Amino acid sequence: MCILVRNWSWPKVILATWLVSGTMEHSIVMGGHELSHDMFFKTRFYNRLFSLFLNLPVGVAMMATFRRYHLDHHSSQGVPNIDVDLPTRFEANLFQHKLGKFVWALFQPFFYGLRPLIVHPLPMNLYEFVNWLVQLPFDILVVKYLGWKSFFYLIGGLFMGLSIFNPISAHFIAEHYEFVYGQETYSYYGPLNFIVYNVGLHNEHHDFPNVAGSNLWKVKEIAPEWYDMPSYTSWTKVLYQFITGENMNLYCRVMREHA
């Protein structure tokens, strides 16, 4: 599709980016999530190596950096300045009320991507350096031989796929926002799990982060008594309730002083 759109009109390119690339890019990013837990291959080296390849259509070198911060999210969930999944106080104060929450959710890819570099900056490691070393030549080749429309299809798909342009992106909100007082993590048991490696089974994932997404349903089946708690069947509904809910805001997260 990236090759096909190079000769299309811009309206068609934008439509294809929204309908096709956005969903595929989101699935790729969730594949990167699986790789961050070393779920594709038996060795860490091969998982990292494959992540460099999987990262190519994303357009931005992100797999290596995501891995570093995401593992901290698991080991230090809810700890400010370490778990960078937590919105900053600046975000929570600025994006209040319905319009503010809508704008925040719309530009969520930027907040999600830039927040770690501001809140908890880490020096670039070799894995991240190689990630960029592989990604930049690929981007240059796409622009040179396919043109800017094809590159927009990739990079625009990343934004649209992780923004509220795509209802799948609501899982970023559904996972840990405190819709029920005292409950820190929520699972989604709906059909879109098929696209995102079952990341919706989030309680199961946090309980067993070393279990592949393909096996998370088995976790729920083996121990159903541990997962009889509030959950979701619609990410779109979660997004609507978050934006319109008078009692929902970016402060609705469970926080702790230490892991």
PDB file of C-alpha atoms in Angstrom:
ATOM      1  CA  MET A   1       0.000   0.000   0.000  1.00  0.00           C
ATOM      2  CA  CYS A   2       2.889   2.342   0.765  1.00  0.00           C
ATOM      3  CA  ILE A   3       4.017   1.926  -2.846  1.00  0.00           C
ATOM      4  CA  LEU A   4       0.525   2.283  -4.310  1.00  0.00           C
ATOM      5  CA  VAL A   5      -0.291   5.612  -2.657  1.00  0.00           C
ATOM      6  CA  ARG A   6       2.656   7.431  -4.235  1.00  0.00           C
ATOM      7  CA  ASN A   7       0.555   8.223  -7.327  1.00  0.00           C
ATOM      8  CA  TRP A   8      -2.711   8.927  -5.542  1.00  0.00           C
ATOM      9  CA  SER A   9      -4.256  12.315  -4.851  1.00  0.00           C
ATOM     10  CA  TRP A  10      -3.665  13.726  -1.370  1.00  0.00           C
ATOM     11  CA  PRO A  11      -7.287  13.198  -0.229  1.00  0.00           C
ATOM     12  CA  LYS A  12      -7.020   9.494  -1.136  1.00  0.00           C
ATOM     13  CA  VAL A  13      -3.628   9.246   0.560  1.00  0.00           C
ATOM     14  CA  ILE A  14      -4.993  10.767   3.769  1.00  0.00           C
ATOM     15  CA  LEU A  15      -8.013   8.460   3.699  1.00  0.00           C
ATOM     16  CA  ALA A  16      -5.821   5.383   3.188  1.00  0.00           C
ATOM     17  CA  THR A  17      -3.500   6.569   5.935  1.00  0.00           C
ATOM     18  CA  TRP A  18      -6.419   6.830   8.334  1.00  0.00           C
ATOM     19  CA  LEU A  19      -8.271   3.641   7.389  1.00  0.00           C
ATOM     20  CA  VAL A  20      -5.383   1.281   6.640  1.00  0.00           C
ATOM     21  CA  SER A  21      -2.025   2.576   7.808  1.00  0.00           C
ATOM     22  CA  GLY A  22      -3.292   3.761  11.195  1.00  0.00           C
ATOM     23  CA  THR A  23      -4.559   0.339  12.200  1.00  0.00           C
ATOM     24  CA  MET A  24      -1.516  -1.459  10.801  1.00  0.00           C
ATOM     25  CA  GLU A  25       0.902   0.949  12.492  1.00  0.00           C
ATOM     26  CA  HIS A  26      -0.848   0.465  15.821  1.00  0.00           C
ATOM     27  CA  SER A  27      -0.581  -3.287  15.430  1.00  0.00           C
ATOM     28  CA  ILE A  28       3.121  -2.921  14.621  1.00  0.00           C
ATOM     29  CA  VAL A  29       3.680  -0.815  17.743  1.00  0.00           C
ATOM     30  CA  MET A  30       1.934  -3.486  19.810  1.00  0.00           C
ATOM     31  CA  GLY A  31       4.208  -6.025  18.154  1.00  0.00           C
ATOM     32  CA  GLY A  32       7.039  -3.893  19.498  1.00  0.00           C
ATOM     33  CA  HIS A  33       5.423  -4.182  22.913  1.00  0.00           C
ATOM     34  CA  GLU A  34       5.601  -7.969  22.646  1.00  0.00           C
ATOM     35  CA  LEU A  35       9.234  -7.720  21.571  1.00  0.00           C
ATOM     36  CA  SER A  36      10.042  -5.512  24.564  1.00  0.00           C
ATOM     37  CA  HIS A  37       9.057  -8.495  26.712  1.00  0.00           C
ATOM     38  CA  ASP A  38      11.125 -10.861  24.515  1.00  0.00           C
ATOM     39  CA  MET A  39       8.040 -12.769  23.400  1.00  0.00           C
ATOM     40  CA  PHE A  40       8.858 -13.444  19.731  1.00  0.00           C
ATOM     41  CA  PHE A  41      12.132 -15.339  20.105  1.00  0.00           C
ATOM     42  CA  LYS A  42      13.899 -17.240  22.857  1.00  0.00           C
ATOM     43  CA  THR A  43      16.863 -14.884  23.101  1.00  0.00           C
ATOM     44  CA  ARG A  44      16.919 -11.164  23.841  1.00  0.00           C
ATOM     45  CA  PHE A  45      19.330 -10.577  20.952  1.00  0.00           C
ATOM     46  CA  TYR A  46      16.938 -11.910  18.301  1.00  0.00           C
ATOM     47  CA  ASN A  47      14.008 -10.009  19.778  1.00  0.00           C
ATOM     48  CA  ARG A  48      16.013  -6.797  19.592  1.00  0.00           C
ATOM     49  CA  LEU A  49      17.245  -7.583  16.099  1.00  0.00           C
ATOM     50  CA  PHE A  50      13.733  -8.230  14.813  1.00  0.00           C
ATOM     51  CA  SER A  51      12.472  -5.047  16.466  1.00  0.00           C
ATOM     52  CA  LEU A  52      14.806  -3.032  14.222  1.00  0.00           C
ATOM     53  CA  PHE A  53      13.143  -4.605  11.192  1.00  0.00           C
ATOM     54  CA  LEU A  54       9.621  -4.224  12.575  1.00  0.00           C
ATOM     55  CA  ASN A  55      10.341  -0.564  13.320  1.00  0.00           C
ATOM     56  CA  LEU A  56      11.032   0.338   9.678  1.00  0.00           C
ATOM     57  CA  PRO A  57       7.446   1.121   8.526  1.00  0.00           C
ATOM     58  CA  VAL A  58       6.841   3.173  11.685  1.00  0.00           C
ATOM     59  CA  GLY A  59       9.121   5.924  10.368  1.00  0.00           C
ATOM     60  CA  VAL A  60      10.490   6.940  13.787  1.00  0.00           C
ATOM     61  CA  ALA A  61      13.096   4.915  15.672  1.00  0.00           C
ATOM     62  CA  MET A  62      11.108   4.049  18.783  1.00  0.00           C
ATOM     63  CA  MET A  63      11.356   0.334  19.575  1.00  0.00           C
ATOM     64  CA  ALA A  64      14.598   0.536  21.557  1.00  0.00           C
ATOM     65  CA  THR A  65      13.534   3.540  23.611  1.00  0.00           C
ATOM     66  CA  PHE A  66      10.084   2.099  24.231  1.00  0.00           C
ATOM     67  CA  ARG A  67      11.619  -1.068  25.633  1.00  0.00           C
ATOM     68  CA  ARG A  68      13.696   0.826  28.209  1.00  0.00           C
ATOM     69  CA  TYR A  69      10.828   2.871  29.566  1.00  0.00           C
ATOM     70  CA  HIS A  70       8.144   0.221  29.276  1.00  0.00           C
ATOM     71  CA  LEU A  71       9.991  -2.249  31.473  1.00  0.00           C
ATOM     72  CA  ASP A  72      10.223   0.507  34.109  1.00  0.00           C
ATOM     73  CA  HIS A  73       6.452   0.873  33.830  1.00  0.00           C
ATOM     74  CA  HIS A  74       6.102  -2.751  34.894  1.00  0.00           C
ATOM     75  CA  SER A  75       8.676  -2.700  37.677  1.00  0.00           C
ATOM     76  CA  SER A  76       7.676   0.721  39.068  1.00  0.00           C
ATOM     77  CA  GLN A  77       4.037   1.154  38.079  1.00  0.00           C
ATOM     78  CA  GLY A  78       2.530   4.354  39.416  1.00  0.00           C
ATOM     79  CA  VAL A  79       5.831   5.790  40.677  1.00  0.00           C
ATOM     80  CA  PRO A  80       6.194   9.415  39.454  1.00  0.00           C
ATOM     81  CA  ASN A  81       9.256  10.218  37.330  1.00  0.00           C
ATOM     82  CA  ILE A  82       9.956   6.513  36.775  1.00  0.00           C
ATOM     83  CA  ASP A  83       6.696   5.231  35.331  1.00  0.00           C
ATOM     84  CA  VAL A  84       6.455   7.642  32.414  1.00  0.00           C
ATOM     85  CA  ASP A  85       3.035   6.272  31.507  1.00  0.00           C
ATOM     86  CA  LEU A  86       1.781   8.673  34.195  1.00  0.00           C
ATOM     87  CA  PRO A  87       0.762  12.081  32.801  1.00  0.00           C
ATOM     88  CA  THR A  88       2.738  14.984  34.196  1.00  0.00           C
ATOM     89  CA  ARG A  89       1.201  17.516  36.553  1.00  0.00           C
ATOM     90  CA  PHE A  90       1.575  20.051  33.728  1.00  0.00           C
ATOM     91  CA  GLU A  91      -0.576  17.909  31.423  1.00  0.00           C
ATOM     92  CA  ALA A  92      -3.175  17.267  34.108  1.00  0.00           C
ATOM     93  CA  ASN A  93      -3.508  20.970  34.921  1.00  0.00           C
ATOM     94  CA  LEU A  94      -3.533  22.150  31.311  1.00  0.00           C
ATOM     95  CA  PHE A  95      -5.887  19.616  29.738  1.00  0.00           C
ATOM     96  CA  GLN A  96      -8.917  19.780  31.977  1.00  0.00           C
ATOM     97  CA  HIS A  97     -12.617  19.614  31.151  1.00  0.00           C
ATOM     98  CA  LYS A  98     -14.033  18.022  27.997  1.00  0.00           C
ATOM     99  CA  LEU A  99     -12.227  20.113  25.391  1.00  0.00           C
ATOM    100  CA  GLY A 100      -8.889  19.784  27.133  1.00  0.00           C
ATOM    101  CA  LYS A 101      -9.184  16.018  27.463  1.00  0.00           C
ATOM    102  CA  PHE A 102     -10.183  15.767  23.802  1.00  0.00           C
ATOM    103  CA  VAL A 103      -7.117  17.768  22.708  1.00  0.00           C
ATOM    104  CA  TRP A 104      -4.863  15.691  24.953  1.00  0.00           C
ATOM    105  CA  ALA A 105      -6.242  12.435  23.560  1.00  0.00           C
ATOM    106  CA  LEU A 106      -5.958  13.775  20.008  1.00  0.00           C
ATOM    107  CA  PHE A 107      -2.249  14.531  20.415  1.00  0.00           C
ATOM    108  CA  GLN A 108      -1.575  11.572  22.669  1.00  0.00           C
ATOM    109  CA  PRO A 109       1.210  10.186  20.416  1.00  0.00           C
ATOM    110  CA  PHE A 110       3.306  13.290  21.074  1.00  0.00           C
ATOM    111  CA  PHE A 111       2.763  13.237  24.832  1.00  0.00           C
ATOM    112  CA  TYR A 112       3.388   9.508  25.001  1.00  0.00           C
ATOM    113  CA  GLY A 113       6.547   9.809  22.920  1.00  0.00           C
ATOM    114  CA  LEU A 114       8.069  12.978  24.372  1.00  0.00           C
ATOM    115  CA  ARG A 115       7.099  12.627  28.044  1.00  0.00           C
ATOM    116  CA  PRO A 116       9.801  10.036  28.866  1.00  0.00           C
ATOM    117  CA  LEU A 117      12.532  12.221  27.379  1.00  0.00           C
ATOM    118  CA  ILE A 118      11.457  15.140  29.573  1.00  0.00           C
ATOM    119  CA  VAL A 119      10.407  13.442  32.806  1.00  0.00           C
ATOM    120  CA  HIS A 120      13.074  10.750  32.991  1.00  0.00           C
ATOM    121  CA  PRO A 121      15.775  11.374  30.359  1.00  0.00           C
ATOM    122  CA  LEU A 122      18.255   8.567  29.878  1.00  0.00           C
ATOM    123  CA  PRO A 123      21.497   8.626  27.876  1.00  0.00           C
ATOM    124  CA  MET A 124      21.241   6.937  24.507  1.00  0.00           C
ATOM    125  CA  ASN A 125      22.456   3.349  24.598  1.00  0.00           C
ATOM    126  CA  LEU A 126      23.851   1.225  21.784  1.00  0.00           C
ATOM    127  CA  TYR A 127      20.494  -0.390  21.020  1.00  0.00           C
ATOM    128  CA  GLU A 128      18.865   3.020  20.542  1.00  0.00           C
ATOM    129  CA  PHE A 129      21.784   4.255  18.439  1.00  0.00           C
ATOM    130  CA  VAL A 130      21.527   1.250  16.119  1.00  0.00           C
ATOM    131  CA  ASN A 131      17.756   1.742  15.962  1.00  0.00           C
ATOM    132  CA  TRP A 132      18.270   5.235  14.517  1.00  0.00           C
ATOM    133  CA  LEU A 133      21.198   4.082  12.378  1.00  0.00           C
ATOM    134  CA  VAL A 134      18.904   1.590  10.646  1.00  0.00           C
ATOM    135  CA  GLN A 135      15.778   3.751  10.572  1.00  0.00           C
ATOM    136  CA  LEU A 136      17.079   6.998   9.063  1.00  0.00           C
ATOM    137  CA  PRO A 137      18.499   5.480   5.830  1.00  0.00           C
ATOM    138  CA  PHE A 138      15.217   3.613   5.349  1.00  0.00           C
ATOM    139  CA  ASP A 139      13.231   6.849   5.694  1.00  0.00           C
ATOM    140  CA  ILE A 140      15.545   8.609   3.253  1.00  0.00           C
ATOM    141  CA  LEU A 141      15.135   5.806   0.712  1.00  0.00           C
ATOM    142  CA  VAL A 142      11.341   5.928   1.012  1.00  0.00           C
ATOM    143  CA  VAL A 143      11.296   9.674   0.339  1.00  0.00           C
ATOM    144  CA  LYS A 144      13.840   9.434  -2.489  1.00  0.00           C
ATOM    145  CA  TYR A 145      12.309   6.534  -4.420  1.00  0.00           C
ATOM    146  CA  LEU A 146       8.632   6.627  -3.436  1.00  0.00           C
ATOM    147  CA  GLY A 147       8.088  10.266  -2.520  1.00  0.00           C
ATOM    148  CA  TRP A 148       6.550  12.243   0.319  1.00  0.00           C
ATOM    149  CA  LYS A 149       3.089  10.739  -0.070  1.00  0.00           C
ATOM    150  CA  SER A 150       4.423   7.289   0.720  1.00  0.00           C
ATOM    151  CA  PHE A 151       6.388   8.640   3.658  1.00  0.00           C
ATOM    152  CA  PHE A 152       3.294  10.447   4.938  1.00  0.00           C
ATOM    153  CA  TYR A 153       1.392   7.182   4.660  1.00  0.00           C
ATOM    154  CA  LEU A 154       3.867   5.671   7.120  1.00  0.00           C
ATOM    155  CA  ILE A 155       4.494   8.533   9.534  1.00  0.00           C
ATOM    156  CA  GLY A 156       0.924   9.806   9.332  1.00  0.00           C
ATOM    157  CA  GLY A 157      -0.325   6.309  10.035  1.00  0.00           C
ATOM    158  CA  LEU A 158       1.705   6.284  13.235  1.00  0.00           C
ATOM    159  CA  PHE A 159       0.014   9.477  14.433  1.00  0.00           C
ATOM    160  CA  MET A 160      -3.486   8.490  13.340  1.00  0.00           C
ATOM    161  CA  GLY A 161      -3.101   4.989  14.705  1.00  0.00           C
ATOM    162  CA  LEU A 162      -2.053   6.133  18.170  1.00  0.00           C
ATOM    163  CA  SER A 163      -4.426   9.098  18.289  1.00  0.00           C
ATOM    164  CA  ILE A 164      -8.193   9.085  18.780  1.00  0.00           C
ATOM    165  CA  PHE A 165      -8.510   8.955  14.996  1.00  0.00           C
ATOM    166  CA  ASN A 166      -8.392   5.215  15.703  1.00  0.00           C
ATOM    167  CA  PRO A 167     -10.558   3.775  18.514  1.00  0.00           C
ATOM    168  CA  ILE A 168      -7.894   1.169  19.278  1.00  0.00           C
ATOM    169  CA  SER A 169      -5.809   3.964  20.817  1.00  0.00           C
ATOM    170  CA  ALA A 170      -8.302   4.155  23.678  1.00  0.00           C
ATOM    171  CA  HIS A 171      -6.504   1.209  25.252  1.00  0.00           C
ATOM    172  CA  PHE A 172      -3.855   3.673  26.462  1.00  0.00           C
ATOM    173  CA  ILE A 173      -6.592   5.215  28.603  1.00  0.00           C
ATOM    174  CA  ALA A 174      -8.472   2.020  29.408  1.00  0.00           C
ATOM    175  CA  GLU A 175      -5.457   0.246  30.872  1.00  0.00           C
ATOM    176  CA  HIS A 176      -4.781   2.324  33.989  1.00  0.00           C
ATOM    177  CA  TYR A 177      -7.147   5.283  34.373  1.00  0.00           C
ATOM    178  CA  GLU A 178      -9.122   4.940  37.584  1.00  0.00           C
ATOM    179  CA  PHE A 179     -12.692   4.633  36.348  1.00  0.00           C
ATOM    180  CA  VAL A 180     -13.496   2.595  39.473  1.00  0.00           C
ATOM    181  CA  TYR A 181     -12.006   4.015  42.660  1.00  0.00           C
ATOM    182  CA  GLY A 182      -9.083   1.936  43.880  1.00  0.00           C
ATOM    183  CA  GLN A 183      -8.757  -0.251  40.792  1.00  0.00           C
ATOM    184  CA  GLU A 184      -5.431   0.434  39.120  1.00  0.00           C
ATOM    185  CA  THR A 185      -5.508  -1.780  36.026  1.00  0.00           C
ATOM    186  CA  TYR A 186      -8.347  -2.872  33.734  1.00  0.00           C
ATOM    187  CA  SER A 187      -8.754  -5.532  31.086  1.00  0.00           C
ATOM    188  CA  TYR A 188     -10.631  -5.304  27.810  1.00  0.00           C
ATOM    189  CA  TYR A 189     -12.323  -8.469  26.555  1.00  0.00           C
ATOM    190  CA  GLY A 190     -13.338  -7.500  23.043  1.00  0.00           C
ATOM    191  CA  PRO A 191     -12.571  -8.447  19.419  1.00  0.00           C
ATOM    192  CA  LEU A 192      -9.935  -5.756  18.842  1.00  0.00           C
ATOM    193  CA  ASN A 193      -7.526  -7.773  20.974  1.00  0.00           C
ATOM    194  CA  PHE A 194      -6.868  -9.774  17.824  1.00  0.00           C
ATOM    195  CA  ILE A 195      -5.124  -6.770  16.252  1.00  0.00           C
ATOM    196  CA  VAL A 196      -3.010  -5.815  19.276  1.00  0.00           C
ATOM    197  CA  TYR A 197      -1.624  -9.141  20.533  1.00  0.00           C
ATOM    198  CA  ASN A 198      -4.227  -9.292  23.325  1.00  0.00           C
ATOM    199  CA  VAL A 199      -2.797  -6.248  25.087  1.00  0.00           C
ATOM    200  CA  GLY A 200      -6.357  -5.580  26.225  1.00  0.00           C
ATOM    201  CA  LEU A 201      -5.999  -8.396  28.753  1.00  0.00           C
ATOM    202  CA  HIS A 202      -4.029  -5.964  30.827  1.00  0.00           C
ATOM    203  CA  ASN A 203      -4.522  -7.306  34.325  1.00  0.00           C
ATOM    204  CA  GLU A 204      -3.381 -10.671  33.053  1.00  0.00           C
ATOM    205  CA  HIS A 205      -0.430  -9.045  31.299  1.00  0.00           C
ATOM    206  CA  HIS A 206       0.731  -7.169  34.390  1.00  0.00           C
ATOM    207  CA  ASP A 207       0.366 -10.253  36.552  1.00  0.00           C
ATOM    208  CA  PHE A 208       2.391 -12.315  34.082  1.00  0.00           C
ATOM    209  CA  PRO A 209       4.494  -9.957  31.906  1.00  0.00           C
ATOM    210  CA  ASN A 210       6.573 -12.870  30.636  1.00  0.00           C
ATOM    211  CA  VAL A 211       3.561 -14.653  29.165  1.00  0.00           C
ATOM    212  CA  ALA A 212       3.069 -13.996  25.448  1.00  0.00           C
ATOM    213  CA  GLY A 213      -0.060 -12.157  24.388  1.00  0.00           C
ATOM    214  CA  SER A 214      -1.256 -15.254  22.550  1.00  0.00           C
ATOM    215  CA  ASN A 215      -1.464 -17.092  25.886  1.00  0.00           C
ATOM    216  CA  LEU A 216      -3.126 -14.429  28.036  1.00  0.00           C
ATOM    217  CA  TRP A 217      -6.587 -15.869  27.437  1.00  0.00           C
ATOM    218  CA  LYS A 218      -5.309 -19.115  28.950  1.00  0.00           C
ATOM    219  CA  VAL A 219      -4.271 -17.211  32.073  1.00  0.00           C
ATOM    220  CA  LYS A 220      -7.812 -15.941  32.468  1.00  0.00           C
ATOM    221  CA  GLU A 221      -9.238 -19.416  31.848  1.00  0.00           C
ATOM    222  CA  ILE A 222      -6.924 -21.083  34.369  1.00  0.00           C
ATOM    223  CA  ALA A 223      -7.600 -18.599  37.180  1.00  0.00           C
ATOM    224  CA  PRO A 224     -10.942 -16.868  36.442  1.00  0.00           C
ATOM    225  CA  GLU A 225     -11.555 -16.113  40.122  1.00  0.00           C
ATOM    226  CA  TRP A 226      -8.656 -13.634  40.084  1.00  0.00           C
ATOM    227  CA  TYR A 227     -10.087 -11.638  37.176  1.00  0.00           C
ATOM    228  CA  ASP A 228     -13.671 -11.213  38.317  1.00  0.00           C
ATOM    229  CA  MET A 229     -13.370  -7.429  38.409  1.00  0.00           C
ATOM    230  CA  PRO A 230     -14.590  -4.411  36.403  1.00  0.00           C
ATOM    231  CA  SER A 231     -13.505  -4.684  32.770  1.00  0.00           C
ATOM    232  CA  TYR A 232     -14.378  -3.348  29.315  1.00  0.00           C
ATOM    233  CA  THR A 233     -15.851  -4.678  26.111  1.00  0.00           C
ATOM    234  CA  SER A 234     -15.611  -1.420  24.125  1.00  0.00           C
ATOM    235  CA  TRP A 235     -12.608   0.876  23.842  1.00  0.00           C
ATOM    236  CA  THR A 236     -14.720   3.479  22.037  1.00  0.00           C
ATOM    237  CA  LYS A 237     -17.024   3.642  25.048  1.00  0.00           C
ATOM    238  CA  VAL A 238     -14.026   4.079  27.347  1.00  0.00           C
ATOM    239  CA  LEU A 239     -12.789   7.005  25.267  1.00  0.00           C
ATOM    240  CA  TYR A 240     -16.222   8.644  25.306  1.00  0.00           C
ATOM    241  CA  GLN A 241     -16.597   8.205  29.059  1.00  0.00           C
ATOM    242  CA  PHE A 242     -13.123   9.589  29.700  1.00  0.00           C
ATOM    243  CA  ILE A 243     -13.657  12.733  27.638  1.00  0.00           C
ATOM    244  CA  THR A 244     -17.228  13.459  28.738  1.00  0.00           C
ATOM    245  CA  GLY A 245     -17.045  12.222  32.328  1.00  0.00           C
ATOM    246  CA  GLU A 246     -17.166  15.093  34.819  1.00  0.00           C
ATOM    247  CA  ASN A 247     -15.172  13.102  37.371  1.00  0.00           C
ATOM    248  CA  MET A 248     -12.553  11.815  34.929  1.00  0.00           C
ATOM    249  CA  ASN A 249      -9.301  13.667  34.329  1.00  0.00           C
ATOM    250  CA  LEU A 250      -5.587  13.066  33.956  1.00  0.00           C
ATOM    251  CA  TYR A 251      -5.189  12.893  37.729  1.00  0.00           C
ATOM    252  CA  CYS A 252      -7.268   9.701  37.829  1.00  0.00           C
ATOM    253  CA  ARG A 253      -4.296   7.393  38.226  1.00  0.00           C
ATOM    254  CA  VAL A 254      -3.172   5.290  41.178  1.00  0.00           C
ATOM    255  CA  MET A 255       0.221   6.553  42.361  1.00  0.00           C
ATOM    256  CA  ARG A 256       2.734   5.265  44.905  1.00  0.00           C
ATOM    257  CA  GLU A 257       5.979   6.548  46.380  1.00  0.00           C
ATOM    258  CA  HIS A 258       8.040   3.511  45.432  1.00  0.00           C
ATOM    259  CA  ALA A 259       7.725   0.183  43.654  1.00  0.00           C
TER     260      ALA A 259
END
